[in-house]
């Protein structure tokens, strides 16, 4: 084995040249990049390549920038998914990229764990300017960790065990977050989970009934649910907050997906005045698409209960939490958002996209609703009126709910090179969460492609041949 200061082999490249020290990323990718699907099938979750082959999504993307990526032939794809929302600023934003080069070049004495580094304090200071009623931040590494932190802090601060969550909610997939997941598809087979309780989003009576039992620490809620893109009804968050506070319980806003400008406000809870969650969970976009990071923001008294004495200093901590790369990426993201007016841009571009899509609802009987806020958009399909389409729709529904939405997502990629996703299992809803740097031309491209796909679905029937293939597959996989 070569020591760190020894070139890998005699006759190898000189120090400073690629490959001089035995590891050459470029060469590795050049030599083995073509094995990507086989490697995944052999060593990782084998169902992913299987699913991608089945729907023809098994592309080889080579390069990316902003809201676009390119395959080996140079074809340009429009990204309406943003890596499940982590690419809020698009891919390879030059300012974030430079910040990461800079932080690596600075050779900081990071993660000593027994000192206080400047970058976490500076990022916390910046983040807190966007929620002035909150005082402190805990940095972790992923959305689910932001949620786990909030759940633990709420229990400790209130001294109560039970968390309420909303039906159809999604807060991550580790055991605590899974306990507040509103979908059996994710929960099944992982019991026992924590004994938490679901309430319908928007149902204040159900909330009051649960609070009356006196054991509730908090309600956790996505201001706009990722599954199906359903917003909390007007007034719900404020009324829920008042009820919770009357019972000395907390409101947790999960802004992992909706935060950092996605919905046209910095946080989605800010859409209505007077909502001041006790804890706010942030992740995804704060990473700049590069370095996993999460932040759980909260009130001073909550943090003081958790870290109540010096011997509790490490009672909630994470080995990689607040690392310099993540902090640098976060600081760069917030600076770019200010300089480029990202929140206002997301609001205006989202309004344009939704207005143009909503105008199609009357034209296409299979299209039933367009909803959302900012650049978080749900497109819902529903039962058509005409006899011809009704029997086709019924064929898909009988096999599996959600197949029509899948039937739209596939040609959007195959024919129009636009990446979208179905917004959850068994849902006839497509969710659009593109990078917030989406342009008007990107909107034009999406609307034109979507219109063409809708024309196909209401016309010749070619698209329905593919629908029949999906039905056969759905039946085979039962
Ligand atoms: N909370 C919400 C609202 C999310 O949408 C997600 C992920 O999609 C999470 C939490 C979990 O985030 P992560 O996948 O980073 O753990």
PDB file of N, CA and C in Angstrom, residues 395-447:
ATOM      1  N   UNK A 395     -60.131   1.370 -17.238  1.00  0.00           N
ATOM      2  CA  UNK A 395     -59.188   0.251 -17.386  1.00  0.00           C
ATOM      3  C   UNK A 395     -57.950   0.485 -16.501  1.00  0.00           C
ATOM      4  N   UNK A 396     -57.424   1.722 -16.539  1.00  0.00           N
ATOM      5  CA  UNK A 396     -56.235   2.021 -15.730  1.00  0.00           C
ATOM      6  C   UNK A 396     -56.563   1.973 -14.243  1.00  0.00           C
ATOM      7  N   UNK A 397     -57.704   2.580 -13.886  1.00  0.00           N
ATOM      8  CA  UNK A 397     -58.055   2.658 -12.451  1.00  0.00           C
ATOM      9  C   UNK A 397     -58.250   1.268 -11.859  1.00  0.00           C
ATOM     10  N   UNK A 398     -58.795   0.362 -12.688  1.00  0.00           N
ATOM     11  CA  UNK A 398     -59.053  -0.989 -12.181  1.00  0.00           C
ATOM     12  C   UNK A 398     -57.733  -1.692 -11.865  1.00  0.00           C
ATOM     13  N   UNK A 399     -56.690  -1.391 -12.663  1.00  0.00           N
ATOM     14  CA  UNK A 399     -55.397  -2.054 -12.420  1.00  0.00           C
ATOM     15  C   UNK A 399     -54.688  -1.421 -11.225  1.00  0.00           C
ATOM     16  N   UNK A 400     -54.672  -0.097 -11.196  1.00  0.00           N
ATOM     17  CA  UNK A 400     -53.928   0.585 -10.128  1.00  0.00           C
ATOM     18  C   UNK A 400     -54.167   2.078 -10.245  1.00  0.00           C
ATOM     19  N   UNK A 401     -54.483   2.715  -9.132  1.00  0.00           N
ATOM     20  CA  UNK A 401     -54.657   4.172  -9.174  1.00  0.00           C
ATOM     21  C   UNK A 401     -53.286   4.831  -9.346  1.00  0.00           C
ATOM     22  N   UNK A 402     -53.230   5.887 -10.150  1.00  0.00           N
ATOM     23  CA  UNK A 402     -51.953   6.573 -10.358  1.00  0.00           C
ATOM     24  C   UNK A 402     -51.312   6.248 -11.692  1.00  0.00           C
ATOM     25  N   UNK A 403     -51.906   5.281 -12.432  1.00  0.00           N
ATOM     26  CA  UNK A 403     -51.274   4.886 -13.701  1.00  0.00           C
ATOM     27  C   UNK A 403     -51.405   5.973 -14.763  1.00  0.00           C
ATOM     28  N   UNK A 404     -52.504   6.737 -14.718  1.00  0.00           N
ATOM     29  CA  UNK A 404     -52.634   7.776 -15.746  1.00  0.00           C
ATOM     30  C   UNK A 404     -51.540   8.832 -15.560  1.00  0.00           C
ATOM     31  N   UNK A 405     -51.324   9.244 -14.308  1.00  0.00           N
ATOM     32  CA  UNK A 405     -50.274  10.243 -14.054  1.00  0.00           C
ATOM     33  C   UNK A 405     -48.920   9.701 -14.532  1.00  0.00           C
ATOM     34  N   UNK A 406     -48.698   8.408 -14.298  1.00  0.00           N
ATOM     35  CA  UNK A 406     -47.452   7.779 -14.760  1.00  0.00           C
ATOM     36  C   UNK A 406     -47.372   7.812 -16.289  1.00  0.00           C
ATOM     37  N   UNK A 407     -48.551   7.637 -16.915  1.00  0.00           N
ATOM     38  CA  UNK A 407     -48.639   7.634 -18.377  1.00  0.00           C
ATOM     39  C   UNK A 407     -48.300   9.010 -18.957  1.00  0.00           C
ATOM     40  N   UNK A 408     -48.438  10.049 -18.125  1.00  0.00           N
ATOM     41  CA  UNK A 408     -48.092  11.408 -18.565  1.00  0.00           C
ATOM     42  C   UNK A 408     -46.602  11.687 -18.307  1.00  0.00           C
ATOM     43  N   UNK A 409     -46.135  11.236 -17.156  1.00  0.00           N
ATOM     44  CA  UNK A 409     -44.737  11.472 -16.783  1.00  0.00           C
ATOM     45  C   UNK A 409     -43.782  10.833 -17.800  1.00  0.00           C
ATOM     46  N   UNK A 410     -44.143   9.655 -18.305  1.00  0.00           N
ATOM     47  CA  UNK A 410     -43.239   8.932 -19.203  1.00  0.00           C
ATOM     48  C   UNK A 410     -43.027   9.667 -20.536  1.00  0.00           C
ATOM     49  N   UNK A 411     -44.080  10.049 -21.275  1.00  0.00           N
ATOM     50  CA  UNK A 411     -43.794  10.793 -22.514  1.00  0.00           C
ATOM     51  C   UNK A 411     -43.203  12.178 -22.273  1.00  0.00           C
ATOM     52  N   UNK A 412     -43.475  12.757 -21.098  1.00  0.00           N
ATOM     53  CA  UNK A 412     -42.831  14.054 -20.831  1.00  0.00           C
ATOM     54  C   UNK A 412     -41.314  13.881 -20.873  1.00  0.00           C
ATOM     55  N   UNK A 413     -40.818  12.748 -20.380  1.00  0.00           N
ATOM     56  CA  UNK A 413     -39.372  12.525 -20.454  1.00  0.00           C
ATOM     57  C   UNK A 413     -38.966  11.966 -21.824  1.00  0.00           C
ATOM     58  N   UNK A 414     -39.701  10.935 -22.259  1.00  0.00           N
ATOM     59  CA  UNK A 414     -39.275  10.230 -23.480  1.00  0.00           C
ATOM     60  C   UNK A 414     -39.338  11.109 -24.724  1.00  0.00           C
ATOM     61  N   UNK A 415     -40.453  11.857 -24.841  1.00  0.00           N
ATOM     62  CA  UNK A 415     -40.645  12.640 -26.068  1.00  0.00           C
ATOM     63  C   UNK A 415     -40.147  14.066 -25.920  1.00  0.00           C
ATOM     64  N   UNK A 416     -40.290  14.602 -24.708  1.00  0.00           N
ATOM     65  CA  UNK A 416     -40.036  16.040 -24.548  1.00  0.00           C
ATOM     66  C   UNK A 416     -38.840  16.350 -23.664  1.00  0.00           C
ATOM     67  N   UNK A 417     -38.236  15.307 -23.129  1.00  0.00           N
ATOM     68  CA  UNK A 417     -37.026  15.457 -22.298  1.00  0.00           C
ATOM     69  C   UNK A 417     -37.265  16.405 -21.116  1.00  0.00           C
ATOM     70  N   UNK A 418     -38.359  16.127 -20.400  1.00  0.00           N
ATOM     71  CA  UNK A 418     -38.653  16.900 -19.188  1.00  0.00           C
ATOM     72  C   UNK A 418     -38.865  15.913 -18.051  1.00  0.00           C
ATOM     73  N   UNK A 419     -38.124  16.098 -16.968  1.00  0.00           N
ATOM     74  CA  UNK A 419     -38.211  15.177 -15.828  1.00  0.00           C
ATOM     75  C   UNK A 419     -39.230  15.684 -14.801  1.00  0.00           C
ATOM     76  N   UNK A 420     -40.244  14.826 -14.533  1.00  0.00           N
ATOM     77  CA  UNK A 420     -41.258  15.147 -13.518  1.00  0.00           C
ATOM     78  C   UNK A 420     -41.469  13.890 -12.675  1.00  0.00           C
ATOM     79  N   UNK A 421     -42.350  13.970 -11.689  1.00  0.00           N
ATOM     80  CA  UNK A 421     -42.655  12.769 -10.912  1.00  0.00           C
ATOM     81  C   UNK A 421     -44.135  12.724 -10.544  1.00  0.00           C
ATOM     82  N   UNK A 422     -44.625  11.497 -10.320  1.00  0.00           N
ATOM     83  CA  UNK A 422     -45.965  11.339  -9.759  1.00  0.00           C
ATOM     84  C   UNK A 422     -45.841  11.658  -8.271  1.00  0.00           C
ATOM     85  N   UNK A 423     -46.831  12.385  -7.769  1.00  0.00           N
ATOM     86  CA  UNK A 423     -46.702  12.932  -6.417  1.00  0.00           C
ATOM     87  C   UNK A 423     -47.129  11.952  -5.338  1.00  0.00           C
ATOM     88  N   UNK A 424     -46.694  10.720  -5.404  1.00  0.00           N
ATOM     89  CA  UNK A 424     -47.043   9.756  -4.353  1.00  0.00           C
ATOM     90  C   UNK A 424     -47.783   8.578  -4.951  1.00  0.00           C
ATOM     91  N   UNK A 425     -47.638   7.460  -4.256  1.00  0.00           N
ATOM     92  CA  UNK A 425     -48.243   6.214  -4.706  1.00  0.00           C
ATOM     93  C   UNK A 425     -49.764   6.361  -4.814  1.00  0.00           C
ATOM     94  N   UNK A 426     -50.344   5.766  -5.827  1.00  0.00           N
ATOM     95  CA  UNK A 426     -51.800   5.716  -5.990  1.00  0.00           C
ATOM     96  C   UNK A 426     -52.431   7.112  -6.134  1.00  0.00           C
ATOM     97  N   UNK A 427     -51.667   8.067  -6.621  1.00  0.00           N
ATOM     98  CA  UNK A 427     -52.240   9.411  -6.797  1.00  0.00           C
ATOM     99  C   UNK A 427     -52.207   9.785  -8.270  1.00  0.00           C
ATOM    100  N   UNK A 428     -53.295  10.360  -8.739  1.00  0.00           N
ATOM    101  CA  UNK A 428     -53.328  10.857 -10.121  1.00  0.00           C
ATOM    102  C   UNK A 428     -52.881  12.308 -10.143  1.00  0.00           C
ATOM    103  N   UNK A 429     -51.736  12.566  -9.525  1.00  0.00           N
ATOM    104  CA  UNK A 429     -51.225  13.939  -9.411  1.00  0.00           C
ATOM    105  C   UNK A 429     -49.746  13.942  -9.799  1.00  0.00           C
ATOM    106  N   UNK A 430     -49.384  14.907 -10.642  1.00  0.00           N
ATOM    107  CA  UNK A 430     -47.965  15.142 -10.925  1.00  0.00           C
ATOM    108  C   UNK A 430     -47.532  16.336 -10.096  1.00  0.00           C
ATOM    109  N   UNK A 431     -46.369  16.207  -9.476  1.00  0.00           N
ATOM    110  CA  UNK A 431     -45.857  17.336  -8.690  1.00  0.00           C
ATOM    111  C   UNK A 431     -44.676  17.962  -9.415  1.00  0.00           C
ATOM    112  N   UNK A 432     -44.715  19.289  -9.538  1.00  0.00           N
ATOM    113  CA  UNK A 432     -43.588  20.009 -10.126  1.00  0.00           C
ATOM    114  C   UNK A 432     -42.891  20.788  -9.021  1.00  0.00           C
ATOM    115  N   UNK A 433     -41.619  20.456  -8.790  1.00  0.00           N
ATOM    116  CA  UNK A 433     -40.799  21.249  -7.847  1.00  0.00           C
ATOM    117  C   UNK A 433     -39.455  21.544  -8.531  1.00  0.00           C
ATOM    118  N   UNK A 434     -39.496  22.377  -9.567  1.00  0.00           N
ATOM    119  CA  UNK A 434     -38.268  22.641 -10.333  1.00  0.00           C
ATOM    120  C   UNK A 434     -37.300  23.505  -9.530  1.00  0.00           C
ATOM    121  N   UNK A 435     -36.065  23.612  -9.984  1.00  0.00           N
ATOM    122  CA  UNK A 435     -35.167  24.606  -9.392  1.00  0.00           C
ATOM    123  C   UNK A 435     -35.826  25.989  -9.462  1.00  0.00           C
ATOM    124  N   UNK A 436     -35.570  26.805  -8.455  1.00  0.00           N
ATOM    125  CA  UNK A 436     -36.236  28.109  -8.394  1.00  0.00           C
ATOM    126  C   UNK A 436     -35.669  29.090  -9.415  1.00  0.00           C
ATOM    127  N   UNK A 437     -34.610  28.686 -10.103  1.00  0.00           N
ATOM    128  CA  UNK A 437     -34.030  29.535 -11.148  1.00  0.00           C
ATOM    129  C   UNK A 437     -34.727  29.310 -12.502  1.00  0.00           C
ATOM    130  N   UNK A 438     -35.830  28.578 -12.491  1.00  0.00           N
ATOM    131  CA  UNK A 438     -36.580  28.312 -13.726  1.00  0.00           C
ATOM    132  C   UNK A 438     -36.867  29.635 -14.457  1.00  0.00           C
ATOM    133  N   UNK A 439     -36.747  29.617 -15.787  1.00  0.00           N
ATOM    134  CA  UNK A 439     -36.976  30.858 -16.546  1.00  0.00           C
ATOM    135  C   UNK A 439     -38.339  30.810 -17.247  1.00  0.00           C
ATOM    136  N   UNK A 440     -38.715  31.941 -17.826  1.00  0.00           N
ATOM    137  CA  UNK A 440     -39.964  31.998 -18.593  1.00  0.00           C
ATOM    138  C   UNK A 440     -39.916  31.044 -19.788  1.00  0.00           C
ATOM    139  N   UNK A 441     -38.728  30.934 -20.417  1.00  0.00           N
ATOM    140  CA  UNK A 441     -38.587  29.993 -21.547  1.00  0.00           C
ATOM    141  C   UNK A 441     -38.796  28.556 -21.083  1.00  0.00           C
ATOM    142  N   UNK A 442     -38.314  28.245 -19.871  1.00  0.00           N
ATOM    143  CA  UNK A 442     -38.531  26.902 -19.333  1.00  0.00           C
ATOM    144  C   UNK A 442     -40.031  26.659 -19.133  1.00  0.00           C
ATOM    145  N   UNK A 443     -40.730  27.689 -18.644  1.00  0.00           N
ATOM    146  CA  UNK A 443     -42.180  27.565 -18.454  1.00  0.00           C
ATOM    147  C   UNK A 443     -42.840  27.307 -19.807  1.00  0.00           C
ATOM    148  N   UNK A 444     -42.443  28.077 -20.821  1.00  0.00           N
ATOM    149  CA  UNK A 444     -43.011  27.889 -22.176  1.00  0.00           C
ATOM    150  C   UNK A 444     -42.789  26.442 -22.626  1.00  0.00           C
ATOM    151  N   UNK A 445     -41.575  25.961 -22.413  1.00  0.00           N
ATOM    152  CA  UNK A 445     -41.243  24.603 -22.870  1.00  0.00           C
ATOM    153  C   UNK A 445     -42.099  23.570 -22.143  1.00  0.00           C
ATOM    154  N   UNK A 446     -42.255  23.752 -20.835  1.00  0.00           N
ATOM    155  CA  UNK A 446     -43.050  22.771 -20.096  1.00  0.00           C
ATOM    156  C   UNK A 446     -44.511  22.804 -20.551  1.00  0.00           C
ATOM    157  N   UNK A 447     -45.064  24.006 -20.674  1.00  0.00           N
ATOM    158  CA  UNK A 447     -46.492  24.104 -21.025  1.00  0.00           C
ATOM    159  C   UNK A 447     -46.738  23.533 -22.425  1.00  0.00           C
TER     160      UNK A 447
END
